[in-house]
Coordinates of C-alpha atoms in Angstrom, one line a residue:
X1 CA -267.7 28.2 -69.8
X2 CA -266.2 27.2 -66.4
X3 CA -265.8 24.0 -64.5
X4 CA -265.1 23.4 -60.8
X5 CA -262.7 20.5 -60.3
X6 CA -261.9 19.1 -56.9
X7 CA -260.0 16.3 -55.2
X8 CA -260.4 15.0 -51.7
X9 CA -259.0 12.1 -49.7
X10 CA -262.0 11.3 -47.5
X11 CA -260.0 9.0 -45.2
X12 CA -261.3 5.4 -44.9
X13 CA -264.8 5.5 -46.3
X14 CA -265.4 1.9 -45.4
X15 CA -268.2 -0.6 -45.3
X16 CA -266.3 -3.1 -43.3
X17 CA -265.2 -3.5 -39.7
X18 CA -261.6 -4.2 -38.9
X19 CA -261.2 -6.6 -36.0
X20 CA -257.5 -7.3 -36.4
X21 CA -256.7 -5.0 -33.5
X22 CA -257.7 -7.8 -31.1
X23 CA -254.5 -9.7 -32.0
X24 CA -252.4 -6.9 -33.4
X25 CA -251.9 -4.0 -31.0
X26 CA -250.6 -1.8 -33.8
X27 CA -254.0 -2.0 -35.5
X28 CA -256.1 -1.3 -32.3
X29 CA -257.8 2.0 -31.9
X30 CA -256.4 4.0 -29.0
X31 CA -259.6 4.2 -27.1
X32 CA -259.9 0.4 -27.1
X33 CA -256.5 0.2 -25.4
X34 CA -258.0 1.9 -22.4
X35 CA -260.0 -1.1 -21.6
X36 CA -259.1 -4.7 -20.7
X37 CA -260.9 -6.8 -23.3
X38 CA -259.9 -10.5 -23.1
X39 CA -262.8 -12.0 -25.1
X40 CA -262.6 -11.7 -28.9
X41 CA -266.4 -11.6 -29.4
X42 CA -266.7 -8.8 -26.8
X43 CA -263.9 -6.9 -28.6
X44 CA -265.7 -7.3 -31.9
X45 CA -269.0 -6.0 -30.4
X46 CA -267.3 -3.0 -28.8
X47 CA -265.2 -2.2 -31.9
X48 CA -268.4 -2.3 -34.0
X49 CA -270.2 0.0 -31.6
X50 CA -267.2 2.4 -31.6
X51 CA -267.0 2.7 -35.3
X52 CA -270.8 3.1 -35.9
X53 CA -270.9 5.7 -33.1
X54 CA -268.1 7.8 -34.6
X55 CA -268.8 7.4 -38.3
X56 CA -272.0 9.5 -38.6
X57 CA -270.2 12.6 -37.3
X58 CA -267.2 11.9 -39.5
X59 CA -269.3 11.5 -42.7
X60 CA -271.4 14.6 -41.9
X61 CA -268.2 16.6 -41.7
X62 CA -266.8 15.0 -44.9
X63 CA -270.0 16.0 -46.7
X64 CA -269.8 19.5 -45.3
X65 CA -266.3 19.9 -46.7
X66 CA -267.4 18.6 -50.1
X67 CA -270.4 20.9 -50.1
X68 CA -268.1 23.9 -49.4
X69 CA -265.9 22.8 -52.3
X70 CA -269.0 23.0 -54.5
X71 CA -267.3 21.1 -57.3
X72 CA -268.8 19.9 -60.6
X73 CA -266.4 17.0 -60.7
X74 CA -264.9 15.5 -57.5
X75 CA -262.0 13.1 -57.5
X76 CA -262.0 10.9 -54.3
X77 CA -259.5 8.7 -52.6
X78 CA -259.8 6.0 -49.9
X79 CA -263.2 4.7 -51.0
X80 CA -264.0 1.1 -50.0
X81 CA -266.2 0.2 -53.0
X82 CA -269.1 1.5 -55.1
X83 CA -271.6 0.5 -52.4
X84 CA -269.8 2.7 -49.8
X85 CA -269.7 5.6 -52.3
X86 CA -273.4 5.3 -53.2
X87 CA -274.4 5.1 -49.6
X88 CA -272.3 8.2 -48.7
X89 CA -273.7 10.1 -51.7
X90 CA -277.3 9.3 -50.9
X91 CA -277.2 9.4 -47.1
X92 CA -274.9 12.5 -46.7
X93 CA -274.1 14.4 -49.8
X94 CA -277.6 14.4 -51.1
X95 CA -278.8 15.9 -47.8
X96 CA -276.1 18.7 -48.2
X97 CA -276.2 19.5 -51.9
X98 CA -279.4 17.9 -53.3
X99 CA -279.5 16.2 -56.6
X100 CA -275.9 16.6 -57.4
X101 CA -273.4 13.8 -58.0
X102 CA -275.5 11.3 -59.9
X103 CA -272.6 10.1 -62.0
X104 CA -270.3 7.8 -60.0
X105 CA -267.3 5.9 -61.2
X106 CA -264.9 3.5 -59.3
X107 CA -262.8 0.6 -60.3
X108 CA -261.3 -1.9 -57.8
X109 CA -257.5 -1.3 -57.6
X110 CA -254.5 -2.9 -56.0
X111 CA -254.6 -1.6 -52.4
X112 CA -254.1 -4.3 -49.8
X113 CA -256.7 -2.6 -47.6
X114 CA -259.2 -2.4 -50.4
X115 CA -259.3 1.4 -50.6
X116 CA -259.8 2.8 -54.1
X117 CA -260.0 6.0 -56.1
X118 CA -263.3 7.2 -57.6
X119 CA -265.0 10.1 -59.2
X120 CA -268.4 11.6 -58.8
X121 CA -269.8 14.2 -61.2
X122 CA -272.8 16.4 -61.7
X123 CA -274.8 15.9 -64.9
X124 CA -274.2 19.6 -65.8
X125 CA -271.8 22.3 -64.6
X126 CA -273.1 25.2 -62.6
X127 CA -273.6 27.2 -65.9
X128 CA -275.5 24.4 -67.6
X129 CA -272.9 22.7 -69.7
X130 CA -273.4 19.0 -70.0
X131 CA -270.8 16.7 -68.3
X132 CA -270.3 13.5 -70.4
X133 CA -268.2 10.5 -69.7
X134 CA -266.7 9.3 -73.1
X135 CA -264.5 6.5 -71.7
X136 CA -263.0 5.2 -68.5
X137 CA -259.9 3.0 -68.1
X138 CA -258.1 1.5 -65.2
X139 CA -254.3 1.1 -65.2
X140 CA -254.1 -1.0 -62.1
X141 CA -252.7 -4.0 -64.0
X142 CA -249.6 -2.1 -65.3
X143 CA -246.4 -3.8 -64.1
X144 CA -242.7 -2.8 -64.0
X145 CA -242.1 -5.2 -66.9
X146 CA -244.7 -3.4 -69.0
X147 CA -243.1 0.0 -68.3
X148 CA -239.4 -0.8 -68.3
X149 CA -238.9 -0.6 -72.1
X150 CA -240.3 3.0 -72.1
X151 CA -238.6 4.3 -68.9
X152 CA -234.9 3.9 -68.9
X153 CA -233.4 3.0 -65.5
X154 CA -236.7 1.9 -64.0
X155 CA -236.0 -0.7 -61.3
X156 CA -238.7 -2.7 -59.6
X157 CA -238.3 -3.0 -55.8
X158 CA -239.0 -6.7 -55.8
X159 CA -240.3 -8.4 -59.0
X160 CA -240.7 -7.0 -62.5
X161 CA -244.2 -8.5 -62.4
X162 CA -245.2 -6.3 -59.4
X163 CA -248.0 -3.8 -60.1
X164 CA -246.6 -0.3 -60.3
X165 CA -249.6 1.5 -58.9
X166 CA -250.3 0.7 -55.3
X167 CA -253.9 1.7 -55.9
X168 CA -254.6 2.7 -59.5
X169 CA -254.4 5.4 -62.1
X170 CA -257.9 5.9 -63.2
X171 CA -258.2 7.6 -66.6
X172 CA -261.5 9.3 -67.6
X173 CA -262.2 10.9 -70.9
X174 CA -264.8 13.6 -70.5
X175 CA -266.6 16.2 -72.6
X176 CA -267.7 19.4 -70.8
X177 CA -270.1 21.4 -72.9
X178 CA -268.5 19.6 -75.9
X179 CA -264.9 20.5 -74.8
X180 CA -262.5 17.6 -74.1
X181 CA -260.9 17.0 -70.7
X182 CA -259.0 14.0 -69.5
X183 CA -258.6 13.2 -65.8
X184 CA -256.0 11.0 -64.2
X185 CA -257.0 10.1 -60.6
X186 CA -254.3 8.6 -58.4
X187 CA -253.4 7.8 -54.8
X188 CA -249.7 7.2 -54.7
X189 CA -247.7 5.0 -52.3
X190 CA -247.9 6.2 -48.7
X191 CA -244.8 7.5 -46.8
X192 CA -245.1 5.0 -43.9
X193 CA -242.6 2.3 -43.0
X194 CA -239.0 3.0 -42.0
X195 CA -236.6 0.6 -43.8
X196 CA -232.9 0.0 -43.9
X197 CA -232.2 2.9 -41.7
X198 CA -234.2 5.3 -43.9
X199 CA -237.3 7.3 -42.8
X200 CA -240.6 6.3 -44.3
X201 CA -240.7 9.0 -46.9
X202 CA -237.2 8.3 -48.2
X203 CA -237.5 4.5 -48.2
X204 CA -240.8 4.6 -50.2
X205 CA -239.9 7.4 -52.6
X206 CA -238.6 5.0 -55.4
X207 CA -242.1 3.5 -55.5
X208 CA -243.7 6.9 -56.0
X209 CA -241.1 7.8 -58.5
X210 CA -242.1 4.7 -60.5
X211 CA -245.8 5.6 -60.2
X212 CA -245.1 9.2 -61.4
X213 CA -243.1 7.8 -64.3
X214 CA -246.0 5.5 -65.2
X215 CA -248.6 8.4 -65.1
X216 CA -246.4 10.4 -67.3
X217 CA -245.9 7.5 -69.8
X218 CA -249.6 6.8 -69.9
X219 CA -250.3 10.5 -70.8
X220 CA -247.6 10.8 -73.3
X221 CA -248.5 7.5 -74.9
X222 CA -252.1 8.6 -75.1
X223 CA -251.6 12.0 -76.7
X224 CA -248.1 11.7 -78.3
X225 CA -245.1 13.3 -76.7
X226 CA -245.0 16.3 -79.0
X227 CA -248.8 17.0 -78.6
X228 CA -249.2 16.4 -74.8
X229 CA -248.5 20.0 -73.7
X230 CA -251.4 21.2 -75.9
X231 CA -254.0 18.8 -74.5
X232 CA -256.6 19.4 -71.7
X233 CA -255.6 17.1 -68.9
X234 CA -255.4 17.2 -65.1
X235 CA -253.8 14.8 -62.7
X236 CA -255.7 14.7 -59.4
X237 CA -255.3 13.0 -56.1
X238 CA -253.3 12.3 -53.0
X239 CA -249.7 12.2 -54.1
X240 CA -248.3 11.3 -50.6
X241 CA -245.3 13.5 -51.3
X242 CA -244.3 17.1 -51.3
X243 CA -241.7 19.4 -52.8
X244 CA -241.8 21.9 -49.9
X245 CA -243.2 22.0 -46.4
X246 CA -243.7 24.4 -43.5
X247 CA -242.0 23.3 -40.3
X248 CA -244.1 24.1 -37.2
X249 CA -241.8 24.9 -34.3
X250 CA -243.0 25.4 -30.8
X251 CA -245.9 24.4 -28.6
X252 CA -249.4 25.5 -27.6
X253 CA -248.1 27.1 -24.4
X254 CA -245.0 28.8 -25.8
X255 CA -246.4 29.7 -29.2
X256 CA -245.4 28.7 -32.7
X257 CA -243.2 29.9 -35.5
X258 CA -243.3 28.6 -39.1
X259 CA -240.3 28.0 -41.4
X260 CA -240.9 27.4 -45.1
X261 CA -238.5 24.7 -46.6
X262 CA -238.4 24.7 -50.4
X263 CA -236.9 22.6 -53.1
X264 CA -237.0 19.3 -51.2
X265 CA -236.3 16.1 -53.1
X266 CA -239.6 14.6 -54.3
X267 CA -241.1 12.0 -56.5
X268 CA -243.2 14.8 -57.9
X269 CA -240.2 16.3 -59.6
X270 CA -241.0 13.9 -62.4
X271 CA -244.1 16.0 -63.2
X272 CA -242.7 19.5 -62.7
X273 CA -239.0 19.6 -63.6
X274 CA -239.5 20.2 -67.3
X275 CA -242.9 21.7 -67.3
X276 CA -244.8 18.5 -68.1
X277 CA -247.5 19.6 -65.7
X278 CA -248.0 22.6 -63.4
X279 CA -249.1 22.9 -59.8
X280 CA -251.4 25.9 -59.6
X281 CA -251.1 25.8 -55.8
X282 CA -247.8 27.7 -56.3
X283 CA -250.0 30.7 -56.9
X284 CA -250.8 30.9 -53.2
X285 CA -248.4 32.2 -50.5
X286 CA -245.7 29.6 -49.5
X287 CA -247.2 29.3 -46.0
X288 CA -250.7 28.8 -47.4
X289 CA -250.4 25.8 -49.7
X290 CA -250.8 23.0 -47.2
X291 CA -253.5 20.4 -47.3
X292 CA -252.3 18.2 -44.3
X293 CA -250.9 18.7 -40.8
X294 CA -248.4 16.1 -39.7
X295 CA -247.4 15.7 -36.1
X296 CA -245.6 13.1 -34.0
X297 CA -245.3 15.1 -30.9
X298 CA -243.8 18.7 -30.5
X299 CA -240.5 17.8 -32.1
X300 CA -242.0 16.6 -35.4
X301 CA -244.7 18.9 -36.8
X302 CA -245.1 20.3 -40.3
X303 CA -247.7 21.4 -42.8
X304 CA -247.5 20.2 -46.4
X305 CA -249.3 19.8 -49.7
X306 CA -250.2 16.1 -50.3
X307 CA -253.3 16.8 -52.5
X308 CA -252.9 18.1 -56.0
X309 CA -254.6 19.1 -59.2
X310 CA -251.7 19.2 -61.7
X311 CA -252.7 21.0 -64.9
X312 CA -251.4 20.4 -68.4
X313 CA -249.5 23.4 -69.8
X314 CA -252.4 24.3 -72.0
X315 CA -254.9 24.3 -69.2
X316 CA -252.5 26.2 -66.9
X317 CA -251.9 29.0 -69.5
X318 CA -255.7 29.3 -70.2
X319 CA -256.3 29.6 -66.4
X320 CA -253.2 31.6 -65.4
X321 CA -255.2 33.7 -63.0
X322 CA -257.1 30.9 -61.3
X323 CA -256.0 30.1 -57.8
X324 CA -257.0 26.8 -56.0
X325 CA -259.2 27.0 -52.9
X326 CA -258.4 24.8 -49.9
X327 CA -261.3 23.8 -47.6
X328 CA -259.9 23.7 -44.1
X329 CA -263.0 24.0 -41.9
X330 CA -263.1 20.2 -41.5
X331 CA -259.6 20.1 -39.8
X332 CA -259.4 19.1 -36.2
X333 CA -258.5 21.7 -33.6
X334 CA -255.1 20.1 -33.1
X335 CA -254.1 21.4 -36.5
X336 CA -251.8 24.4 -36.1
X337 CA -252.7 27.2 -38.5
X338 CA -250.2 29.9 -39.5
X339 CA -251.3 33.5 -38.5
X340 CA -254.1 34.8 -40.6
X341 CA -255.3 31.4 -41.9
X342 CA -257.6 30.4 -39.1
X343 CA -261.1 29.4 -40.2
X344 CA -264.4 28.7 -38.4
X345 CA -264.6 24.9 -38.0
X346 CA -267.7 22.9 -38.8
X347 CA -270.0 22.1 -35.9
X348 CA -268.9 19.1 -33.7
X349 CA -265.2 19.1 -34.9
X350 CA -263.1 17.7 -32.1
X351 CA -259.5 18.1 -31.0
X352 CA -258.4 15.1 -33.1
X353 CA -261.7 13.6 -34.1
X354 CA -264.3 13.8 -35.3
X355 CA -263.1 15.6 -38.4
X356 CA -263.9 15.7 -42.1
X357 CA -260.6 14.0 -42.9
X358 CA -256.9 14.3 -42.2
X359 CA -256.7 15.9 -45.7
X360 CA -258.3 19.1 -47.0
X361 CA -260.3 19.1 -50.2
X362 CA -258.9 21.4 -52.9
X363 CA -260.9 22.9 -55.8
X364 CA -260.1 25.1 -58.7
X365 CA -262.4 26.8 -61.3
X366 CA -261.2 26.1 -64.8
X367 CA -262.1 27.5 -68.2
X368 CA -262.0 25.1 -71.1
X369 CA -261.6 25.6 -74.8

């Protein structure tokens, strides 16, 4: 019996318009900056039209990427609410894949923008095994004070009563054809915001380290530290951190070269350093593990893995020959691909937008027992 498990940050699947750009230039879309708009009502009308006009292409492309992943269970990030998820599934996914993801789960988390993690599932796997939800639990309320007795040295950035998870750690107990599987779906703190002379990734790393410690504590507390390695669990989502990256050096005119940088300091070391969980993406070539292209001009470009399906040791051993797939056909044309990795993009993909997402879905086929 096999199961296809995927994760995908769909990038701002929203039901709301954001009009704060009229007063805050940092929040204003770049195309709106091309026009002189002095009246707030006119700005709101134009911004609404811009978003509506662009969203249909974007969500068709998101759905195409999900259809190509062909997962039985799909973990999602950056979902506004259940209404947005249901509308997307019915209006887009249903048209691509038919009667597929009828089971949908989302719990409102802590994100200041209101974006949440969620899960959609088929009723059966491709080979006819029933997919059942046994229990679901949010850990959004977990605070530094709650965790401090269990994690020595944990220091809260502000107050001990602050929530640890910037979004949530959504825990789902499942049975797949009668076999147990527990999923932990996360979207860790972003790497944005330089502070105290540190770059955004470095300055925010302590928060992600706390989130990783919390995920690990939740799992060990659930199964017992001595039994955890033998359990069927997976940690899925956008981790907003990487242990390695591929630096992209050059330009379109002069060409590119690619340099792999390994063993970078990372909050994710808390999952991997002692074999607590394993990243099966390491079974791919070092230049071919990326799920996101980051660029701030020609002098700052790299490819990295931000999206993960971490497997328990038991699941990893059972699936030692399974290699994750990365769906890159929804990437915009500005994304620089190393030699031999180019794919045929989906119809209507643009230079920067429309696109399926800034992230790539990843999917892996797993055996369970």
